[in-house]
Coordinates of C-alpha atoms and ligand atoms in Angstrom, one line a residue:
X2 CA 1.1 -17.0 35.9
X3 CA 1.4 -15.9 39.4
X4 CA 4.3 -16.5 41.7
X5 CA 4.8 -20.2 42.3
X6 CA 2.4 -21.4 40.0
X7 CA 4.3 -24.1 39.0
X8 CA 7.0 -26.5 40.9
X9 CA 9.9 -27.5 39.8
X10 CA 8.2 -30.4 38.0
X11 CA 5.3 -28.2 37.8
X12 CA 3.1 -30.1 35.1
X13 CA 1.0 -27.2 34.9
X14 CA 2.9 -24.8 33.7
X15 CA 2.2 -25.6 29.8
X16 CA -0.6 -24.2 30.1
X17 CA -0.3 -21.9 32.5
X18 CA 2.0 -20.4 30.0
X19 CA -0.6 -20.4 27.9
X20 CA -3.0 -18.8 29.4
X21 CA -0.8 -16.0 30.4
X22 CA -0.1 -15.4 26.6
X23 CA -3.9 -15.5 25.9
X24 CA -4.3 -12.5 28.6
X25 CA -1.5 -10.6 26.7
X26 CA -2.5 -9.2 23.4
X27 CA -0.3 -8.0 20.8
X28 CA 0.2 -11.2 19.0
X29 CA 1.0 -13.3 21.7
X30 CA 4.0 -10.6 22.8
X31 CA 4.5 -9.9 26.5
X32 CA 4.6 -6.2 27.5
X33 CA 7.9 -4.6 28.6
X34 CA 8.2 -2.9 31.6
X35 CA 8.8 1.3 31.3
X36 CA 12.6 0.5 30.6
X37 CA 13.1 -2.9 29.7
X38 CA 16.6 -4.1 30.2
X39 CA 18.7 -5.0 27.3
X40 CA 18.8 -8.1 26.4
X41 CA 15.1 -9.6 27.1
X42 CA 14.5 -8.5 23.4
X43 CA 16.4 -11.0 21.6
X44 CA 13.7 -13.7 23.3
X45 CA 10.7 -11.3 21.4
X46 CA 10.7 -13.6 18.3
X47 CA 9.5 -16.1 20.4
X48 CA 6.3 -18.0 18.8
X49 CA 6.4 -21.0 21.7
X50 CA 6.1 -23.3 18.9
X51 CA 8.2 -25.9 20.9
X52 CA 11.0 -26.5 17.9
X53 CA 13.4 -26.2 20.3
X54 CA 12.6 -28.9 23.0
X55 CA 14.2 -31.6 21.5
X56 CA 17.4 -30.1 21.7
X57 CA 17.6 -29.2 25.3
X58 CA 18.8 -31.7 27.7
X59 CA 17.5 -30.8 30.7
X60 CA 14.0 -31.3 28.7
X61 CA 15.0 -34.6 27.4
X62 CA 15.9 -35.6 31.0
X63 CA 12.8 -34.3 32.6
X64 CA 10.5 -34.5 30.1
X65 CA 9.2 -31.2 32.2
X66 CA 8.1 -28.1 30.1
X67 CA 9.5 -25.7 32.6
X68 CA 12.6 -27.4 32.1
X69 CA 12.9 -26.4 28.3
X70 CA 14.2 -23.4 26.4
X71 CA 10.1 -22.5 25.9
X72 CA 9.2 -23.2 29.1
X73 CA 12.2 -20.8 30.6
X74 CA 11.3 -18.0 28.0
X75 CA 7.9 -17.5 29.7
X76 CA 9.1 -17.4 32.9
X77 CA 11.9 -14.8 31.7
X78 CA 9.5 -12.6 30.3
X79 CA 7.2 -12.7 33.6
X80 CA 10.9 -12.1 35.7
X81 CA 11.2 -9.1 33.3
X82 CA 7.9 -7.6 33.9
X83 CA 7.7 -8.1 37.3
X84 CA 5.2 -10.9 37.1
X85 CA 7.5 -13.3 39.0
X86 CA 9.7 -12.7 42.0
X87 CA 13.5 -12.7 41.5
X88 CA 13.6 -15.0 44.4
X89 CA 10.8 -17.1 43.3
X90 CA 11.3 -21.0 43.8
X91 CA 9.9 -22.3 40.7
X92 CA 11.8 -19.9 38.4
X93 CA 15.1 -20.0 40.2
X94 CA 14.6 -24.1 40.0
X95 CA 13.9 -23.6 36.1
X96 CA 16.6 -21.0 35.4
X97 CA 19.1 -22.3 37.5
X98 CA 18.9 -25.6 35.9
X99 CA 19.3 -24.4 32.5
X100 CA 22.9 -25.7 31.6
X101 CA 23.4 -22.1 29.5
X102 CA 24.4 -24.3 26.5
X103 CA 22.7 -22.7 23.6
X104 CA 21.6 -26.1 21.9
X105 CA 18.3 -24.2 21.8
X106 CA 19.3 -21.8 19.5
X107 CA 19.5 -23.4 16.0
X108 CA 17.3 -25.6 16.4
X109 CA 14.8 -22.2 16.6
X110 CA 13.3 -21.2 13.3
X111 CA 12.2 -17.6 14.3
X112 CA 16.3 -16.8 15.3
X113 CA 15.3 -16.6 19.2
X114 CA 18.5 -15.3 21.2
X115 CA 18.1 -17.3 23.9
X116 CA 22.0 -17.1 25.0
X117 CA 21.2 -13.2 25.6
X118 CA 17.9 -13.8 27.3
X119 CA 19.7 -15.8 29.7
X120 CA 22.3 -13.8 30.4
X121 CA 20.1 -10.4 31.5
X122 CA 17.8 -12.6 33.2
X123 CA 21.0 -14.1 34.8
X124 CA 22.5 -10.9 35.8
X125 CA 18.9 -9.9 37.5
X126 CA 19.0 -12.8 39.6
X127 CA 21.9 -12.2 40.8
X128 CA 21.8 -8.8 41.3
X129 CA 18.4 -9.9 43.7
X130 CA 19.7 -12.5 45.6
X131 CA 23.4 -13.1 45.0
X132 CA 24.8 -16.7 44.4
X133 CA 24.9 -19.7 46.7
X134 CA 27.7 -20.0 49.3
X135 CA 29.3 -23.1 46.7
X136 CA 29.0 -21.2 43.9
X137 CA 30.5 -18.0 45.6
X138 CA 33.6 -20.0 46.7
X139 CA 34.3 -21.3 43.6
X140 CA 33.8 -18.0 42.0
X141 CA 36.4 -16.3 44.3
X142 CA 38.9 -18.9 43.9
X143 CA 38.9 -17.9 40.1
X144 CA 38.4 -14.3 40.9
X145 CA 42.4 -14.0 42.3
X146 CA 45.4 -15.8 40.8
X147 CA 46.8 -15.6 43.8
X148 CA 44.2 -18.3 45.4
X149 CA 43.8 -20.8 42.0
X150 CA 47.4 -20.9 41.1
X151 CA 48.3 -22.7 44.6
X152 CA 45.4 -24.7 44.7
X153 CA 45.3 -26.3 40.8
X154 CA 48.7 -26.5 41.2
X155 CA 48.2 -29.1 44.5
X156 CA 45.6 -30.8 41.7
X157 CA 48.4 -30.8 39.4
X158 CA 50.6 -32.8 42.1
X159 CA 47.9 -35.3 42.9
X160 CA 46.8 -35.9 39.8
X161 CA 50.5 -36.7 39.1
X162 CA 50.3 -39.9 42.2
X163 CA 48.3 -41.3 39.6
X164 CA 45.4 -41.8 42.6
X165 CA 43.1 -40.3 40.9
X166 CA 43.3 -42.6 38.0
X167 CA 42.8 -45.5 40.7
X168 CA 40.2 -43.9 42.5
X169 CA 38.0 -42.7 39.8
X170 CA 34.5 -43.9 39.2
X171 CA 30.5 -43.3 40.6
X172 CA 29.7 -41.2 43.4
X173 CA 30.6 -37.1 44.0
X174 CA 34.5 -37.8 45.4
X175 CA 35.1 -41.0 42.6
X176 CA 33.5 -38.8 40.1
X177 CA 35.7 -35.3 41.1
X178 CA 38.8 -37.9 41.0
X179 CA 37.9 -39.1 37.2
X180 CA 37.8 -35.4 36.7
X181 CA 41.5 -34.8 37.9
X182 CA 42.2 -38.0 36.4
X183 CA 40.6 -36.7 32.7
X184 CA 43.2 -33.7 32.5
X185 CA 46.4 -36.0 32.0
X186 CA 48.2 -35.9 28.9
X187 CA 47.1 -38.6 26.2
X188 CA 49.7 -40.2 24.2
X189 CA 47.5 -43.1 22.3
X190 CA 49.8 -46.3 21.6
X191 CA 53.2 -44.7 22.8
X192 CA 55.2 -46.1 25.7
X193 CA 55.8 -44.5 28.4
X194 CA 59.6 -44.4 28.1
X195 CA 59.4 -43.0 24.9
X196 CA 56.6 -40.6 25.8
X197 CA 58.9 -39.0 28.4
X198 CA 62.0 -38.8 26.1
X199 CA 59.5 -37.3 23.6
X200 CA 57.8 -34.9 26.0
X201 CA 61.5 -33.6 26.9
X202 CA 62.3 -33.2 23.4
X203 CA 59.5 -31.3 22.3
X204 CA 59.3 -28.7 25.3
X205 CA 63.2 -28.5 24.8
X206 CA 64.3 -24.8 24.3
X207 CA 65.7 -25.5 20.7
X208 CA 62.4 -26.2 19.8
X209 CA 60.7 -25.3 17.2
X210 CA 62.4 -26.6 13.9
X211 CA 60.3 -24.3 11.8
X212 CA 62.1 -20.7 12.1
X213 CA 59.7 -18.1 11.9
X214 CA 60.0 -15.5 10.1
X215 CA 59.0 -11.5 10.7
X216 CA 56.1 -12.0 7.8
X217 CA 54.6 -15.1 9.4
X218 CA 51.1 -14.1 11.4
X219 CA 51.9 -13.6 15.3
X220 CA 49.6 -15.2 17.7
X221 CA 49.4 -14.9 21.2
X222 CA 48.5 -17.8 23.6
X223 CA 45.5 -17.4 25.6
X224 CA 46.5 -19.5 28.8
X225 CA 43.6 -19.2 31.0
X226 CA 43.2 -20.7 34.5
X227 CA 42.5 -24.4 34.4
X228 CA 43.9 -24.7 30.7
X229 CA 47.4 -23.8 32.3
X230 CA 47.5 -25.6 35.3
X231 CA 45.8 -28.7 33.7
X232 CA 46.6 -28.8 30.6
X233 CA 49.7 -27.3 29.6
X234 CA 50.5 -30.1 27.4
X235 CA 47.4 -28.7 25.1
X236 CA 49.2 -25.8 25.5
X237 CA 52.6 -26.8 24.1
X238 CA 50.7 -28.5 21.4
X239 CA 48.6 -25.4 20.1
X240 CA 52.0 -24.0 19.9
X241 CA 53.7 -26.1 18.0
X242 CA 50.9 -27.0 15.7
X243 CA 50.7 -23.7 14.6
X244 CA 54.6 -23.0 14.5
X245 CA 54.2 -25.8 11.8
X246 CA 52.3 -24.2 9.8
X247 CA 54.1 -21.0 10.0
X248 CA 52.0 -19.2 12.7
X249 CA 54.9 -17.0 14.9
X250 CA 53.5 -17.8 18.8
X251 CA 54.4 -15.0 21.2
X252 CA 53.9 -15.0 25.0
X253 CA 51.7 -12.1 26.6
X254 CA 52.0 -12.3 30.5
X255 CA 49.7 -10.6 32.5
X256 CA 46.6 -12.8 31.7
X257 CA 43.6 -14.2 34.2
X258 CA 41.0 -16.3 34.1
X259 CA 38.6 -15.2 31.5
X260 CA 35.7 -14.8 33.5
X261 CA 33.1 -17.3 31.6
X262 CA 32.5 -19.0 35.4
X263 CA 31.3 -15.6 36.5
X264 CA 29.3 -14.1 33.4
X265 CA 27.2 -17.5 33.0
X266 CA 26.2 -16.9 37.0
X267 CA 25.2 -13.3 36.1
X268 CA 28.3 -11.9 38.0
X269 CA 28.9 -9.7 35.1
X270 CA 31.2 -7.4 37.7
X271 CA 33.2 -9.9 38.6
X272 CA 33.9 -11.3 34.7
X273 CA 34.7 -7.5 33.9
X274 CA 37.0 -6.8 36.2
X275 CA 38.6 -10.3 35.0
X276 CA 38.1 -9.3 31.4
X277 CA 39.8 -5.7 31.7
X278 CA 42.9 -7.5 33.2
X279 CA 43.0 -9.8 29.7
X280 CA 42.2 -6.9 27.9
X281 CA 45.0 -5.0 29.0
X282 CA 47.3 -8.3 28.5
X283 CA 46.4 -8.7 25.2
X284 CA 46.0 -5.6 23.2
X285 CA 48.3 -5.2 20.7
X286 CA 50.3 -8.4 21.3
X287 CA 49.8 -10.0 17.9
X288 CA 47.7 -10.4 14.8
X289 CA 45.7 -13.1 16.3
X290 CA 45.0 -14.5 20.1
X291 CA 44.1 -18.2 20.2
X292 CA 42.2 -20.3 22.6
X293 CA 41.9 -24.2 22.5
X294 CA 39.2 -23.9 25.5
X295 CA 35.9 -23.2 23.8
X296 CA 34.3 -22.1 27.1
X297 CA 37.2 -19.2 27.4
X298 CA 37.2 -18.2 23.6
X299 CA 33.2 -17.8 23.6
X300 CA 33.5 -15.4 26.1
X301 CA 37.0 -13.7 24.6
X302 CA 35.0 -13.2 21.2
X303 CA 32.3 -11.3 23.3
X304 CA 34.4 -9.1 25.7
X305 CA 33.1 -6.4 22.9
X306 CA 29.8 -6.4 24.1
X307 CA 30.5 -7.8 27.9
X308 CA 33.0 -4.6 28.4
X309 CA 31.8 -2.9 25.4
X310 CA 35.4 -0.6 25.1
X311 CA 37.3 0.1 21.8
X312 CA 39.9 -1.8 23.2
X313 CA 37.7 -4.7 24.0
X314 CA 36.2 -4.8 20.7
X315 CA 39.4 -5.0 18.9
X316 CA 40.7 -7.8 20.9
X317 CA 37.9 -9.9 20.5
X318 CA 38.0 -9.5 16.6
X319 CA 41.3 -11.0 17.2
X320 CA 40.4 -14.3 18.7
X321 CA 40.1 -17.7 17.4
X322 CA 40.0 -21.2 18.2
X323 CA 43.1 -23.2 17.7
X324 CA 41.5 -25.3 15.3
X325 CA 40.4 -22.2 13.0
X326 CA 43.8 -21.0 13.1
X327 CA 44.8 -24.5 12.0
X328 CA 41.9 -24.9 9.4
X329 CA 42.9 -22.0 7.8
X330 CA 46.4 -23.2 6.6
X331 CA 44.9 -26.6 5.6
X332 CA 46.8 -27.3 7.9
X333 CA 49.9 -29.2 6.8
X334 CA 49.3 -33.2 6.7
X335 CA 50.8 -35.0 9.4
X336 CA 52.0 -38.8 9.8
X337 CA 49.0 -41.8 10.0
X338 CA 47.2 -42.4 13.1
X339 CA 45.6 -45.9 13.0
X340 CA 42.4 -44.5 15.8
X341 CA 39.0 -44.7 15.9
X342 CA 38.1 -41.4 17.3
X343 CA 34.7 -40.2 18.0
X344 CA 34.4 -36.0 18.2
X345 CA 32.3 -34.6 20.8
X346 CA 31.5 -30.7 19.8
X347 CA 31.5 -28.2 22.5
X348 CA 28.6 -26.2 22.6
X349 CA 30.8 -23.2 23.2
X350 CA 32.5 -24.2 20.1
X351 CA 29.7 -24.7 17.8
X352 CA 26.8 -22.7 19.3
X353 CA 28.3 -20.0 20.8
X354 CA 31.0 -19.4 18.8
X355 CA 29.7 -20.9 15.4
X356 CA 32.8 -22.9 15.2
X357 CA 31.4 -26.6 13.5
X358 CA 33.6 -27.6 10.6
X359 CA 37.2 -26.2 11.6
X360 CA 37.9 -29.2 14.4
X361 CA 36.8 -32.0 11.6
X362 CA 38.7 -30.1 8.9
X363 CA 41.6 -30.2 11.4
X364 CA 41.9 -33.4 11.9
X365 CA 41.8 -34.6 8.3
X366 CA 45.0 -33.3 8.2
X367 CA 46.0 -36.4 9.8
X368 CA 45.4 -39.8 7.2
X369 CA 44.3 -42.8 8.9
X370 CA 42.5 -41.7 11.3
X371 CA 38.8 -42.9 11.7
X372 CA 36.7 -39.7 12.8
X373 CA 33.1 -40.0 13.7
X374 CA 30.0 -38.4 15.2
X375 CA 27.5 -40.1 16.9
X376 CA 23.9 -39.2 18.0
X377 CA 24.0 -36.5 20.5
X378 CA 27.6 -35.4 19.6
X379 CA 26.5 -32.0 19.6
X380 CA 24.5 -32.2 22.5
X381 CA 25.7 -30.9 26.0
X382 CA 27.6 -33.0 28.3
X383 CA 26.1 -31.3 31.0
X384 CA 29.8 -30.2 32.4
X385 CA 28.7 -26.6 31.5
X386 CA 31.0 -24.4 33.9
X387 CA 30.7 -25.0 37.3
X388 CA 27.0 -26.6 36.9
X389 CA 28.3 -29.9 37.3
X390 CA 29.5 -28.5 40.7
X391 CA 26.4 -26.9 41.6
X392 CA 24.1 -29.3 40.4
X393 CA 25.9 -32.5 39.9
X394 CA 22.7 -35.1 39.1
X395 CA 21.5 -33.1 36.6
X396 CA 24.6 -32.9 35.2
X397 CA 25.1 -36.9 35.4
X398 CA 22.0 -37.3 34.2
X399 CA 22.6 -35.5 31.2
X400 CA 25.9 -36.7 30.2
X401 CA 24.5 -40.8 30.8
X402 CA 22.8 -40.4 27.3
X403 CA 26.1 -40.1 25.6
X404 CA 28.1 -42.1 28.0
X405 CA 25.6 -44.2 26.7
X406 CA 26.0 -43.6 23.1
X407 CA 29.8 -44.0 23.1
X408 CA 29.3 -47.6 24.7
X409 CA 27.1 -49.2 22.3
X410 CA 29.2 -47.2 19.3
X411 CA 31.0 -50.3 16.9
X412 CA 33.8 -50.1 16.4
X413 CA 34.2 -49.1 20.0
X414 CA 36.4 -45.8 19.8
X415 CA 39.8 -45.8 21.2
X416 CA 39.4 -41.4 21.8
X417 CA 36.4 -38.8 22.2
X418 CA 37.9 -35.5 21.1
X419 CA 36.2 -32.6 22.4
X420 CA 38.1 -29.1 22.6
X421 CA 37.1 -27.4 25.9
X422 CA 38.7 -28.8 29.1
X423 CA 35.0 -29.2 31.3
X424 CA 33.8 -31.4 28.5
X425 CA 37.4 -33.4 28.7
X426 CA 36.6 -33.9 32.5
X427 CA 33.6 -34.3 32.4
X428 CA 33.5 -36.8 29.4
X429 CA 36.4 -38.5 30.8
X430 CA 34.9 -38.8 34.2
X431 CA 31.9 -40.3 32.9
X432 CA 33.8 -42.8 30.6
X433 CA 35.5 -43.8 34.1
X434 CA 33.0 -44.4 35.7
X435 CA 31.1 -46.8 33.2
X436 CA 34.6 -48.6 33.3
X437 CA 34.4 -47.9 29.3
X438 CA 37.9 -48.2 28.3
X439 CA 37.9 -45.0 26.2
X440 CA 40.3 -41.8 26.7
X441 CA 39.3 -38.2 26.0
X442 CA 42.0 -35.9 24.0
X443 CA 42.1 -32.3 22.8
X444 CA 41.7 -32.5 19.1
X445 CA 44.5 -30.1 18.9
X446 CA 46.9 -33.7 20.7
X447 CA 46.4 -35.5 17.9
X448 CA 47.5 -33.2 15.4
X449 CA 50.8 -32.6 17.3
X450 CA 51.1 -36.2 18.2
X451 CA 50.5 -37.0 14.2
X452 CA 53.2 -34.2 13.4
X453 CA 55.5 -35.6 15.8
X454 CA 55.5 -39.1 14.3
X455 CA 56.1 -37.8 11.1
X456 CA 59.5 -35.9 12.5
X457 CA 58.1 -32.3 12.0
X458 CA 59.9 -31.7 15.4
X459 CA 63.6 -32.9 14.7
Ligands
SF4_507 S1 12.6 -20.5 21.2 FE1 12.2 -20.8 19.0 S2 11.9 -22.9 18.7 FE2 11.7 -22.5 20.9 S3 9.5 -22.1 21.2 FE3 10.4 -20.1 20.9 S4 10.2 -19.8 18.7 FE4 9.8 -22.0 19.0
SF4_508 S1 20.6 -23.4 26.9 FE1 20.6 -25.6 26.8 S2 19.7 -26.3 28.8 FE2 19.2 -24.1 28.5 S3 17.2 -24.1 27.5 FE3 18.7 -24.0 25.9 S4 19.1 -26.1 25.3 FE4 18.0 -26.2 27.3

């Protein structure tokens, strides 16, 4: 396929593809350049039997073949022989549009690593022609502390007017406001008076009632950038959730963002310098390190291979999701929750990180409350990082499907649950904006909201 064979809605490229497998023998492998770079290999099992399309979104949108985990393979392979131009319109409209979310990967029978495919060809790209002015921006800001601290903070203070509650809805400002609006703490079926008083109690200093002791498993509390300024409250409730069931939470200052924004635009310079700094935080802290964003703990469980240290390694064999940490200690049953609650899987939870049954099993520790899955739940919400930044109709075109799905649901849910704070913006934004009257919630809330109601916290 030569340069700019196909557009972006090239309806050629099918067999285009084709035909540039036919011209390379060896069983339908492409050939590798004199040093291939690492990562291109895990695409080799690639038999372009098209399994996968029906699990990638941008596909189902488009219906367009260069859109599609196959479709994207070919055109890696051609970027990593030289086929294609780095700076090539067609790929850069294909690649770039890939949302990164791995929903390709088992629904593949031959084992394809597509998540590593994407990342090298990622990294070339942006080593060839550097990122867009948007994209570079908000990279920076989550580059210093210095710069996001400040600015979420001002978030943090608007989203506390309650304006963007009022002004959420369609269109990129209304939608940005439902965003903001999405990251406020959720206390289903509790008055506001009481939720304060409650709040007050529960962050109190003489919290928590369950003494640790020196035998109990330390963990240390991944805060992350937008999980802290946003959503402390998921914070304080990872922390208490765990202290009650016998987890020993411990503080490690010194942390950054994690550096998934930057590694999924192929900056991997930028997520390693970011990564070092966590590294360095971390290290010998505590038995475990939890994360309750799934987007920060997929890339936590790989700083291994992203920095590749000793040091590195044995951080990342440390860290796991809240809800595995909970699942492992049953957890401990908490007091009814009369809600219809529909979970929404991350697919940094369950693809990237392999994480499926852990949320579910966590929130059975809580007995009346009606948990369900509906069609797509494990399909992207098209929030992905800063894509829905970048390229926000995509992205709205790919989370109407389950907007969709969660409007015509019966019973009508009073929660989606999803545990990574882009697909609680996202998710929440969209819900806004159909006017469904739905909230979105870290699983992790209702566990601590379920413990509270049954006076685990004095
Ligand atoms: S990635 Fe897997 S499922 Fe998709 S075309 Fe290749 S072999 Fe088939
Ligand atoms: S990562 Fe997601 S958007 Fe990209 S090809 Fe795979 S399924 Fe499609």
């Amino acid at each position: 396929m030569g340069s700019g064979a196909a557009g972006p809605r090239g309806g050629n490229l099918r067999q285009d593809l084709v035909a540039q497998q036919l011209r390379h023998p060896s069983n339908g492998l492409p050939r590798r350049p004199a040093a291939p770079l690492p990562g291109y290999e895990a695409l080799d099992p690639c038999v372009h039997c098209g399994f996968c399309l029906p699990a990638c979104p941008t596909y189902l949108v488009t219906g367009d073949e260069g859109h599609s985990p196959r479709g994207r393979i070919v055109l890696m392979r051609a970027l990593e022989r030289g086929e294609m131009d780095a700076k090539d319109p067609a790929l850069l409209e294909h690649l770039d549009a890939c949302l990164g979310c791995r929903g390709c990967e088992p629904a593949c029978p031959s084992g394809v690593g597509y998540g590593r495919g994407l990342e090298t060809a990622r990294k070339q790209l942006f080593e060839a022609r550097g990122l867009s002015p948007m994209a570079r921006m908000v990279l920076g800001v989550f580059r210093y502390g210095g710069i996001w601290r400040p600015l979420l903070g001002m978030a943090r203070a608007l989203r506390g007017t309650g304006l963007p509650s009022l002004l959420a809805g369609k269109g990129r400002l209304r939608f940005g406001m439902g965003m903001l609006a999405s990251t406020a703490e959720v206390r289903a079926g509790t008055e506001k008076a009481e939720k304060t008083e409650r709040a007050e109690r529960m962050n109190s200093p003489t919290f928590p009632s369950f003494p640790s002791s020196p035998s109990s498993p330390s963990v240390a509390l991944f805060r992350g950038c937008v999980m802290n300024a946003l959503f402390n409250h998921v914070h304080q409730a990872t922390k208490r959730t765990l202290e009650a069931n016998g987890y020993r939470v411990v503080e490690a200052p010194g942390q950054v963002c994690c550096g998934a924004l930057h590694e999924h635009a192929g900056d991997l310079g930028g997520a390693r310098a970011l990564a070092a700094v966590n590294i360095a935080a971390l290290a010998d802290r505590a038995d475990f390190i939890v994360v309750n964003s799934a987007g920060c703990g997929a890339l936590l469980k790989d700083y291994g291979h992203l920095v590749g240290s000793e040091n590195a390694g044995l951080v990342a064999s440390k860290v796991r999701d809240v809800s595995e940490l909970l699942a492992e200690r049953g957890p401990r049953r908490g007091a009814p929750l009369d809600l219809e609650v529909v979970y929404d899987a991350p697919c940094h939870l369950q693809h990237a990180q392999g994480v499926q049954q852990a949320p579910l099993g966590m929130l059975s520790a809580i007995p009346g409350l009606r948990v369900r899955l509906l069609p797509g739940s494990d399909r992207c919400c098209g929030s992905a990082g800063i894509y829905s930044v970048l390229r926000p109709r995509m992205a709205r075109a790919v989370l109407d499907g389950k907007i969709e799905s969660f409007a015509v649901a019966e019973p009508r849910p009073h929660l989606v649950v999803t545990g990574n704070p882009g697909c609680l913006m996202q998710i929440g934004a969209g819900l806004k904006a159909a006017r469904l009257p739905i909230e979105v919630a870290h699983p992790v809330e209702l566990l601590d909201l379920s413990y509270d109601e049954a006076g685990y916290y004095g």
